[in-house]
Coordinates of C-alpha atoms in Angstrom, one line a residue:
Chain A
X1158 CA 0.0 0.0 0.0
X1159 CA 1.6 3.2 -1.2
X1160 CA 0.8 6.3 0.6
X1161 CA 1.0 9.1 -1.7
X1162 CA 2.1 11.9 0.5
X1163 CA 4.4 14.7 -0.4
X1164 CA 5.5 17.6 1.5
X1165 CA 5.4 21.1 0.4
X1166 CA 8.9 21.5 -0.9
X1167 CA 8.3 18.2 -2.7
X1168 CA 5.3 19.7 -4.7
X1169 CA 7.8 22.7 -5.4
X1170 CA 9.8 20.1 -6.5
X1171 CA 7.6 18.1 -9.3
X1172 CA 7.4 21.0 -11.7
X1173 CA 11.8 21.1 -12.2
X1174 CA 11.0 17.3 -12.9
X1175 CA 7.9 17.3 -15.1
X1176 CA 10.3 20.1 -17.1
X1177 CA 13.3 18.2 -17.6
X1178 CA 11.2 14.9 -18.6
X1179 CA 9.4 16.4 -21.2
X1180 CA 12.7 17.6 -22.5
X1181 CA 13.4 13.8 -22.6
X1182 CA 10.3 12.8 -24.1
X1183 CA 10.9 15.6 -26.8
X1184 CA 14.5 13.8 -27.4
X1185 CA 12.6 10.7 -27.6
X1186 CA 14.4 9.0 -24.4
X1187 CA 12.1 6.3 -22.9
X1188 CA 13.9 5.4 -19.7
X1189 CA 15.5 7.4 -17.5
X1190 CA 17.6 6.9 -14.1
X1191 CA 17.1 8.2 -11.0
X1192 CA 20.6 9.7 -10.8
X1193 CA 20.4 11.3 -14.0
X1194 CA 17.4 13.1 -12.9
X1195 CA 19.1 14.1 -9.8
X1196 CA 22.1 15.3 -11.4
X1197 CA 20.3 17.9 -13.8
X1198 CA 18.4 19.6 -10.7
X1199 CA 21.4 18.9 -8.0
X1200 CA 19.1 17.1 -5.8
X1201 CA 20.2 14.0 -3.6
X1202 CA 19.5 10.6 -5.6
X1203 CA 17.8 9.3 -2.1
X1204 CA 15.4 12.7 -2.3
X1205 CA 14.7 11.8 -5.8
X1206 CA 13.7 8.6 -5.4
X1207 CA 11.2 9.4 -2.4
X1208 CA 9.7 12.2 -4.3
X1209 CA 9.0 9.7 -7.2
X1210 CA 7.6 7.0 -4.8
X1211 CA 5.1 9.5 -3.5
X1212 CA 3.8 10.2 -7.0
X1213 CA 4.5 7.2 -8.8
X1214 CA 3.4 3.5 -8.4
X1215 CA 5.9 3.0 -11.2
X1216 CA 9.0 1.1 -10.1
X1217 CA 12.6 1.8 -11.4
X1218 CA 13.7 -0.6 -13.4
X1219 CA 17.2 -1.8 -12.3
X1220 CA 20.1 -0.1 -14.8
X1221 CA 17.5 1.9 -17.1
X1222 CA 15.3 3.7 -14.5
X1223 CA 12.1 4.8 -15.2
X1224 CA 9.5 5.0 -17.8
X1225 CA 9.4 8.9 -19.0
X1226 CA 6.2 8.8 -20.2
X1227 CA 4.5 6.6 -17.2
X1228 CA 6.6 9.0 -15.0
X1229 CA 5.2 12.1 -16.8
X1230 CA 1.3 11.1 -16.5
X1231 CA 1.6 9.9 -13.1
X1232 CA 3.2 13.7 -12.0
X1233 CA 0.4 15.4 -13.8
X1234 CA -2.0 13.7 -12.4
X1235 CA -0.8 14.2 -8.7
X1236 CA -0.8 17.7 -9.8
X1237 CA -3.9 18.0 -11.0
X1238 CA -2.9 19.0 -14.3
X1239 CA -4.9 16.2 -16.5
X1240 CA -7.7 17.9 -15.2
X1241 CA -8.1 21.6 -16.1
X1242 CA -8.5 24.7 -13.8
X1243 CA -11.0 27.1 -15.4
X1244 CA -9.7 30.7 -14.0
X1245 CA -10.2 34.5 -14.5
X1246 CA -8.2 37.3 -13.9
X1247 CA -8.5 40.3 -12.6
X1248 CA -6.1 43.4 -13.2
X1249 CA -4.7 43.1 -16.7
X1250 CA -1.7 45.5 -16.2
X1251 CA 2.0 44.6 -16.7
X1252 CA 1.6 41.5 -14.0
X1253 CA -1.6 40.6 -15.3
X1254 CA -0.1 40.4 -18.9
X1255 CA 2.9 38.6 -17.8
X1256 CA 0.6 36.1 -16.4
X1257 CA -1.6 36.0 -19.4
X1258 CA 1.1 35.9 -21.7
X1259 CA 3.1 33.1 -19.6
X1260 CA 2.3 29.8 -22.2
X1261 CA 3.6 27.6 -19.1
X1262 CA 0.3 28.0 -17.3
X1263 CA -2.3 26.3 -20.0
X1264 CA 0.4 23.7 -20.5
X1265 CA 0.2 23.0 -16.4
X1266 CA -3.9 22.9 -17.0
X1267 CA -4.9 26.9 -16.5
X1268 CA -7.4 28.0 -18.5
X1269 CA -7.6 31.3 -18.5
X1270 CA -11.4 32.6 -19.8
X1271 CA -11.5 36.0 -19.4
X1272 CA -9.8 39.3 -18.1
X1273 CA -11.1 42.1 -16.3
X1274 CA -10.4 45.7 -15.4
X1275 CA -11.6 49.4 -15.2
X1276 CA -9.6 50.9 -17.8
X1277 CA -11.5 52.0 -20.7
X1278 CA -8.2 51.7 -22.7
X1279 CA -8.2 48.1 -21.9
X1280 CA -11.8 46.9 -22.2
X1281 CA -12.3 44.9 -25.2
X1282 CA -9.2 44.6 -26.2
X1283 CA -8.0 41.1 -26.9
X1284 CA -4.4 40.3 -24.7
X1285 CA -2.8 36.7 -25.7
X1286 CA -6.1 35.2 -26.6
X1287 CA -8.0 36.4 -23.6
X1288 CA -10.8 39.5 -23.8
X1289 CA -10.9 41.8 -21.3
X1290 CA -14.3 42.7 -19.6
X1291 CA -15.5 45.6 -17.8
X1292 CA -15.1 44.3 -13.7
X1293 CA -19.1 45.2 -13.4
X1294 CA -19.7 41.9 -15.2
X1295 CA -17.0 39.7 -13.0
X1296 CA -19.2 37.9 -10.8
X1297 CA -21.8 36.9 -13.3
X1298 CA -19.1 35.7 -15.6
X1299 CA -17.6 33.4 -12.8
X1300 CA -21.0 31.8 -12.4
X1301 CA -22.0 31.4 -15.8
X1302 CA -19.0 30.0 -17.1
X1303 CA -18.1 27.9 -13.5
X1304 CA -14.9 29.4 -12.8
X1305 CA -12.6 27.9 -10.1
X1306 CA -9.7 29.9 -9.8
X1307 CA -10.1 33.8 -9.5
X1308 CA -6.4 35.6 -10.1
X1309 CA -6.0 38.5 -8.5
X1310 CA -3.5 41.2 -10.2
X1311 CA -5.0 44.6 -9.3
X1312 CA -3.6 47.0 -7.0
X1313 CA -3.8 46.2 -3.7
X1314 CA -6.4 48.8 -2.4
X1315 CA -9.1 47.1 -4.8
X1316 CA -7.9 43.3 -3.9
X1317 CA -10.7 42.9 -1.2
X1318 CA -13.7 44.1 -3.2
X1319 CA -12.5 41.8 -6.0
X1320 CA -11.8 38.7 -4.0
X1321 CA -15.2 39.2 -2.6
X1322 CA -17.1 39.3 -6.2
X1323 CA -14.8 36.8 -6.7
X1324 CA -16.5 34.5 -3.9
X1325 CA -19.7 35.4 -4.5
X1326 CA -19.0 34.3 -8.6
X1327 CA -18.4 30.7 -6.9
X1328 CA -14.4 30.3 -6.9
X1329 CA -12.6 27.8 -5.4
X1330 CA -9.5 29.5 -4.9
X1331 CA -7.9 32.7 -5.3
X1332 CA -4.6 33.1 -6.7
X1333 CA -3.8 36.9 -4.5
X1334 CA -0.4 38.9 -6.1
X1335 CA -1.5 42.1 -4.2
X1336 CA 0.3 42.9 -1.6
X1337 CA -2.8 42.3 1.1
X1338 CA -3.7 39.8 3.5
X1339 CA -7.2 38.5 1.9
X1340 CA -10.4 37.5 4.2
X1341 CA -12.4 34.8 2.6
X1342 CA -15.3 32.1 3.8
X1343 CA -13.7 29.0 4.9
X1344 CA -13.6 26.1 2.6
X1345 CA -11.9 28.8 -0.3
X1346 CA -8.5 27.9 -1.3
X1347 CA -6.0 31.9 -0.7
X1348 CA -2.7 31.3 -2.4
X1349 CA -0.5 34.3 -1.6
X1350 CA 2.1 35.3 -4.2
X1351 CA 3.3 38.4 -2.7
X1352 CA 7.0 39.9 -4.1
X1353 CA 7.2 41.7 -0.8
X1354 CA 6.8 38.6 0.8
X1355 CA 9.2 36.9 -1.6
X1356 CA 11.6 40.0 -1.3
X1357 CA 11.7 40.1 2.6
X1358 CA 13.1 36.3 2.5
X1359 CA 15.8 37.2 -0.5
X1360 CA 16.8 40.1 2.5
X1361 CA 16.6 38.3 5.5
X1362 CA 18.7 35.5 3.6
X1363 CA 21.4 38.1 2.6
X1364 CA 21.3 39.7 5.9
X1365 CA 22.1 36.3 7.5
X1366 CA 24.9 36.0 4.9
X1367 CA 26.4 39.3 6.6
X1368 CA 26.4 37.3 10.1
X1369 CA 23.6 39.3 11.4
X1370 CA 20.6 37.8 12.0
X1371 CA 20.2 34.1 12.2
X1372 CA 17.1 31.9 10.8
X1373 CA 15.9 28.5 11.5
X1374 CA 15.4 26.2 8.4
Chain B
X604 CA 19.3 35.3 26.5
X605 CA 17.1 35.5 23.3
X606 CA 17.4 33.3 20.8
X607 CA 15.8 35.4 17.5
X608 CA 15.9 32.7 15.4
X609 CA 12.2 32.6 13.5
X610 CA 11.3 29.7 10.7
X611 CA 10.9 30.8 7.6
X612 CA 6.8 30.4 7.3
X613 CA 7.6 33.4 10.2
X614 CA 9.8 35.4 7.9
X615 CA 7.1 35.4 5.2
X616 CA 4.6 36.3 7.6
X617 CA 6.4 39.5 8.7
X618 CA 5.7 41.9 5.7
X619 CA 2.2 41.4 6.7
X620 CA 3.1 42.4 10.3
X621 CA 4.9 45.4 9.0
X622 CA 2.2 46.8 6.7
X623 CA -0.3 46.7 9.4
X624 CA 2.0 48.7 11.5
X625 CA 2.8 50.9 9.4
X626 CA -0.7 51.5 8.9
X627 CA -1.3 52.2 12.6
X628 CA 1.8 54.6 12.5
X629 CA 0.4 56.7 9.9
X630 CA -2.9 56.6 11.8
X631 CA -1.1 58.4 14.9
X632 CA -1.4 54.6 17.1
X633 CA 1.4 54.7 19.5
X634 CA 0.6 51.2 21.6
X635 CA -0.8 48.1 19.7
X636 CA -2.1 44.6 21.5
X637 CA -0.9 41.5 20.0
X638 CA -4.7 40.5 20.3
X639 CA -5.3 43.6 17.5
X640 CA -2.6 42.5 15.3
X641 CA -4.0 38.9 15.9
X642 CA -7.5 39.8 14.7
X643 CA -6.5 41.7 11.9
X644 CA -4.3 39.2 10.3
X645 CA -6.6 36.4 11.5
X646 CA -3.4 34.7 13.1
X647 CA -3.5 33.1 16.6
X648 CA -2.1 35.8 19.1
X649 CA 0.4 33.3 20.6
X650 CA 1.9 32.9 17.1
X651 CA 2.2 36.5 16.7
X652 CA 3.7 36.5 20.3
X653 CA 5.9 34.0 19.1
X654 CA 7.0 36.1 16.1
X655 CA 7.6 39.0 17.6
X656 CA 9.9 37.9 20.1
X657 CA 12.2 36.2 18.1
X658 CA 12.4 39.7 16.2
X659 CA 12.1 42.1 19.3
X660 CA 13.7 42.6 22.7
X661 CA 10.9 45.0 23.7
X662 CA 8.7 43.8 25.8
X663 CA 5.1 43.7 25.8
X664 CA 3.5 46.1 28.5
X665 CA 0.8 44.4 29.9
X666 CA -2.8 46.2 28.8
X667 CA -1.8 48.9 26.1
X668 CA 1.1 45.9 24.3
X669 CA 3.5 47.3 21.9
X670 CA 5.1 50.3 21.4
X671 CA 4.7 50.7 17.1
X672 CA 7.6 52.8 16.3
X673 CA 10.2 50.2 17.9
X674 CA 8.2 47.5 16.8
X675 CA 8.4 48.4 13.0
X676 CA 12.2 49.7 13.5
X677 CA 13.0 46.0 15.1
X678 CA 11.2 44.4 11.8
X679 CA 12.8 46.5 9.4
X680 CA 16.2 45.6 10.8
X681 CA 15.8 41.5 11.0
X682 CA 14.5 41.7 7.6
X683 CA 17.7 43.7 6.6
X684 CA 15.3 47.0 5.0
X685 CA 17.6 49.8 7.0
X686 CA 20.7 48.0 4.9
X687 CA 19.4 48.8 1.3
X688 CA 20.5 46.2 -1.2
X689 CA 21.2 47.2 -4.7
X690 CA 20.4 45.3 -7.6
X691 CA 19.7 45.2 -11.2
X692 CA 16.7 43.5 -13.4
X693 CA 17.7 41.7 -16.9
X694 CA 14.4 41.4 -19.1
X695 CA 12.0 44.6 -19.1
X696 CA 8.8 42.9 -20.6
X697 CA 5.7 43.0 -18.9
X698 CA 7.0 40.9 -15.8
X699 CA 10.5 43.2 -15.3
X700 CA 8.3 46.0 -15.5
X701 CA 5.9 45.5 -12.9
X702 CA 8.4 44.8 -11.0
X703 CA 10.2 48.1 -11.5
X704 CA 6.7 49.5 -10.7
X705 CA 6.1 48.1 -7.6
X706 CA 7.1 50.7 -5.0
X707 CA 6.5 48.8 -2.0
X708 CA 10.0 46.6 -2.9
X709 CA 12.0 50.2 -2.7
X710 CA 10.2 51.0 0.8
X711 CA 11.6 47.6 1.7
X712 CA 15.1 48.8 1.0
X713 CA 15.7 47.1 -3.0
X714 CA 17.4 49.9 -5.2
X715 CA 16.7 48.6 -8.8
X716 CA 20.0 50.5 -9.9
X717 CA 19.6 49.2 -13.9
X718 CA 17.5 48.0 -16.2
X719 CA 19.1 45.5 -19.2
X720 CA 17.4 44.2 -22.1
X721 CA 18.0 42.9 -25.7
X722 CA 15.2 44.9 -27.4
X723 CA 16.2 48.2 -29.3
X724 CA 12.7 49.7 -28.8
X725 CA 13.8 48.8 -24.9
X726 CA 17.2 50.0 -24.7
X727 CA 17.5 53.5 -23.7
X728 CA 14.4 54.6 -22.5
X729 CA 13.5 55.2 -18.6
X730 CA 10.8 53.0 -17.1
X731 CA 9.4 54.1 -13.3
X732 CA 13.0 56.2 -13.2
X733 CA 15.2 53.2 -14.4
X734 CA 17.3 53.3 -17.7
X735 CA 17.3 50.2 -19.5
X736 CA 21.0 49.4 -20.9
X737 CA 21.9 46.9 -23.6
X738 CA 22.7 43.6 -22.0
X739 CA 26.1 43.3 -22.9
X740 CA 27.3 45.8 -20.4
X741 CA 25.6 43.8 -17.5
X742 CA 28.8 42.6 -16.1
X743 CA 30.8 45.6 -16.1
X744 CA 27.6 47.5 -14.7
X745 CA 27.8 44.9 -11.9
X746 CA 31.5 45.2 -10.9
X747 CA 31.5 49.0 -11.3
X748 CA 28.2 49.6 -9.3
X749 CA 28.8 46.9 -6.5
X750 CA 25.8 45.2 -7.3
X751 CA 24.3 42.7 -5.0
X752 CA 21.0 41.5 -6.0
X753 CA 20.5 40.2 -9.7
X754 CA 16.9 40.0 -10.6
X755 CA 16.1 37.7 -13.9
X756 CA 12.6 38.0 -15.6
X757 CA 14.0 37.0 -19.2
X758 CA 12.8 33.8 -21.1
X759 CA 13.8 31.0 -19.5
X760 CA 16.2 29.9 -22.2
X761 CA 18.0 32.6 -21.5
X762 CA 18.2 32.8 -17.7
X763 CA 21.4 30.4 -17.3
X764 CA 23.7 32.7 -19.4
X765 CA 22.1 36.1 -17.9
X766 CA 23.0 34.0 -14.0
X767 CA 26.8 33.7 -15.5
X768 CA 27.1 37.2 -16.6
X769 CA 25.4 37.8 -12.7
X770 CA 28.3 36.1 -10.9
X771 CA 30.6 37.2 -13.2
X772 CA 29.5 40.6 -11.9
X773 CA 30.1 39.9 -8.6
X774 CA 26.0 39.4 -7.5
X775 CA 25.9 37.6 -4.0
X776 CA 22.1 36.8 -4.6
X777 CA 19.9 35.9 -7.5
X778 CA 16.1 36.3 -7.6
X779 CA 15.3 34.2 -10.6
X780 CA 11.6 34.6 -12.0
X781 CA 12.1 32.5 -15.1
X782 CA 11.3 28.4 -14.8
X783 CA 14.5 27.0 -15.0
X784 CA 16.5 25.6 -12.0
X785 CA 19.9 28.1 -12.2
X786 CA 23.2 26.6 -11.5
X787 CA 25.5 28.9 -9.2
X788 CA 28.7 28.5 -7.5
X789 CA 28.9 27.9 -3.8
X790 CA 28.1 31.3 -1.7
X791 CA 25.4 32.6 -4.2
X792 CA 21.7 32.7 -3.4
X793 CA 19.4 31.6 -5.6
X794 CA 15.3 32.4 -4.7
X795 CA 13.6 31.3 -7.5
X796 CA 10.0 32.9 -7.9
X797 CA 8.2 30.1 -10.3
X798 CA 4.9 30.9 -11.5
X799 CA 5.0 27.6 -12.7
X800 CA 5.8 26.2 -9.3
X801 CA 3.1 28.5 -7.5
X802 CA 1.1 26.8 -10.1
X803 CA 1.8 23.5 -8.7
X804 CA 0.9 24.1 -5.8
X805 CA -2.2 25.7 -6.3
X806 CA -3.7 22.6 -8.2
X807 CA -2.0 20.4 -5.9
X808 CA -4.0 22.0 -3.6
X809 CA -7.4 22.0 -5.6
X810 CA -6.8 18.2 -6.4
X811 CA -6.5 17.3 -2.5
X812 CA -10.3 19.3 -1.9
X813 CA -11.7 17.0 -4.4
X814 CA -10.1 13.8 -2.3
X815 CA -7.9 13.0 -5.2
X816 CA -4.7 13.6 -4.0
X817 CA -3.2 13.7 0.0
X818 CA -0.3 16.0 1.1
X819 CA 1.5 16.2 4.2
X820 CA 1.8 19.9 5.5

């Protein structure tokens, strides 16, 4: 009996090796070795292999490794990616068009249907495939098409009111880059993707490099 | 003896600390309960006790709690924002220039000292008071600057040349937004800020509220 579990830092993990096997799979390798997975992403062979055992009921086959393309389905289906994430998003200035414009996304199962904003310059234009709507029409949209994911790229004095339109659409889970601490009903999924977040562990990780300041792991 | 030593789920949950206090600040609030700043973040009060102490020597006096001002000034230095680092970004597309918008990162002591980029229409012009220079005098720039942070929000395919040219410039950290796992020598930080990985998690997440998929927190 296998049990499937996976910490945080392993999830992080998955997407480095999903990458570098479909690089394989482009190259038309069929097997490939533990090690030589762990060499590309200088990750211990031992982590490796427990990350793969989590995923994977796939064994390793002694001196070839594993199958790439067995390996490959079973990851995406742990993550959830064989099974599409309708989303929306909210804000479609230069973050929101990096996101829309980031092909990664829809090949990790992100469906992006629709934009929104307040910018009369921006409404009904057409950005990488996806329209933008006027935010008025937000949380209709979310029911009527069934969204799941709401992403959040507005500034972050308007990331409340949007989250809430968002709930009230019928999200799942809201994907929040503003720089706010979000309050939603239980049972709906926050995901916090905050650079001053991200930037205040980059410092405190240089600081401790100068000897000041020490952190636990 | 105190220890101030703080785990890293801490670390990320202090930019959230500070931007409540500095809203209180700016309000004219001298004292603050770790009960308010409990509520307000909907975190348990002994975790914010717990936080704070690891970051501050000042005690809590008992009915009125913490003085702001010190509070804020104690935050600003674990996180290393009174010690501004400088850095430079390579790749001012949509992602590189939100980025260079977002002002909260300057508060928090990052100088964005240079812009580089590849595109003519790029080079040369001034975006949010940074000049974007061609990309082959990122190295020089580096040396001659003193650079510390390099920030990378190019395609991914070039990310691992752009890192090179980053070390080579004598960068002691790298904040890599593209998804490729960067190879660095010993000594040099590498945060890497993975849409795609954020991704992963996020539909990790989703997967496990339909019961397809367990994860160990």
């Amino acid at each position: 009996m296998q049990e499937r579990v996976l910490s945080i830092q392993g999830v992080k993990r998955l997407p480095y090796y999903l990458k570098f096997l479909k690089e394989l799979q482009a190259n038309g390798v069929t097997y490939v070795p533990a090690a030589a997975i762990a060499e590309s992403l200088d990750i211990y062979e031992v982590q490796v292999r427990k990350d793969l055992a989590a995923i994977s009921r796939q064994p390793g086959k002694p001196r070839v490794g594993f199958t790439v393309n067995a390996l490959i389905e079973d990851m995406e289906h742990f993550l959830g990616y064989d099974n599409p994430n309708t989303a929306v998003l909210v804000g479609a200035g230069h973050l929101g068009q990096a996101l829309m414009s980031y092909s990664e996304l829809s090949h990790y199962g992100l469906k992006i249907e629709a934009a929104f904003d307040v910018s009369p310059e921006l409404i009904g234009k057409n950005i990488h495939g996806i329209e933008v709507h006027p935010v008025e029409q937000l949380t209709a949209l979310c029911r009527e098409k069934n969204i799941e994911i709401g992403i959040i790229t507005t500034p972050m004095e308007y990331a409340q009111e949007i989250c809430d339109q968002l709930v009230a659409g019928g999200v799942k889970a809201v994907w929040n880059f503003a720089h706010i601490y979000l309050h939603v009903p239980k049972g709906v999924l926050v995901q916090n993707e905050d650079m001053a977040v991200s930037f205040a562990l980059l410092s405190n990780h240089l600081a401790r490099q100068m000897g000041e300041i020490p952190v636990e792991e």
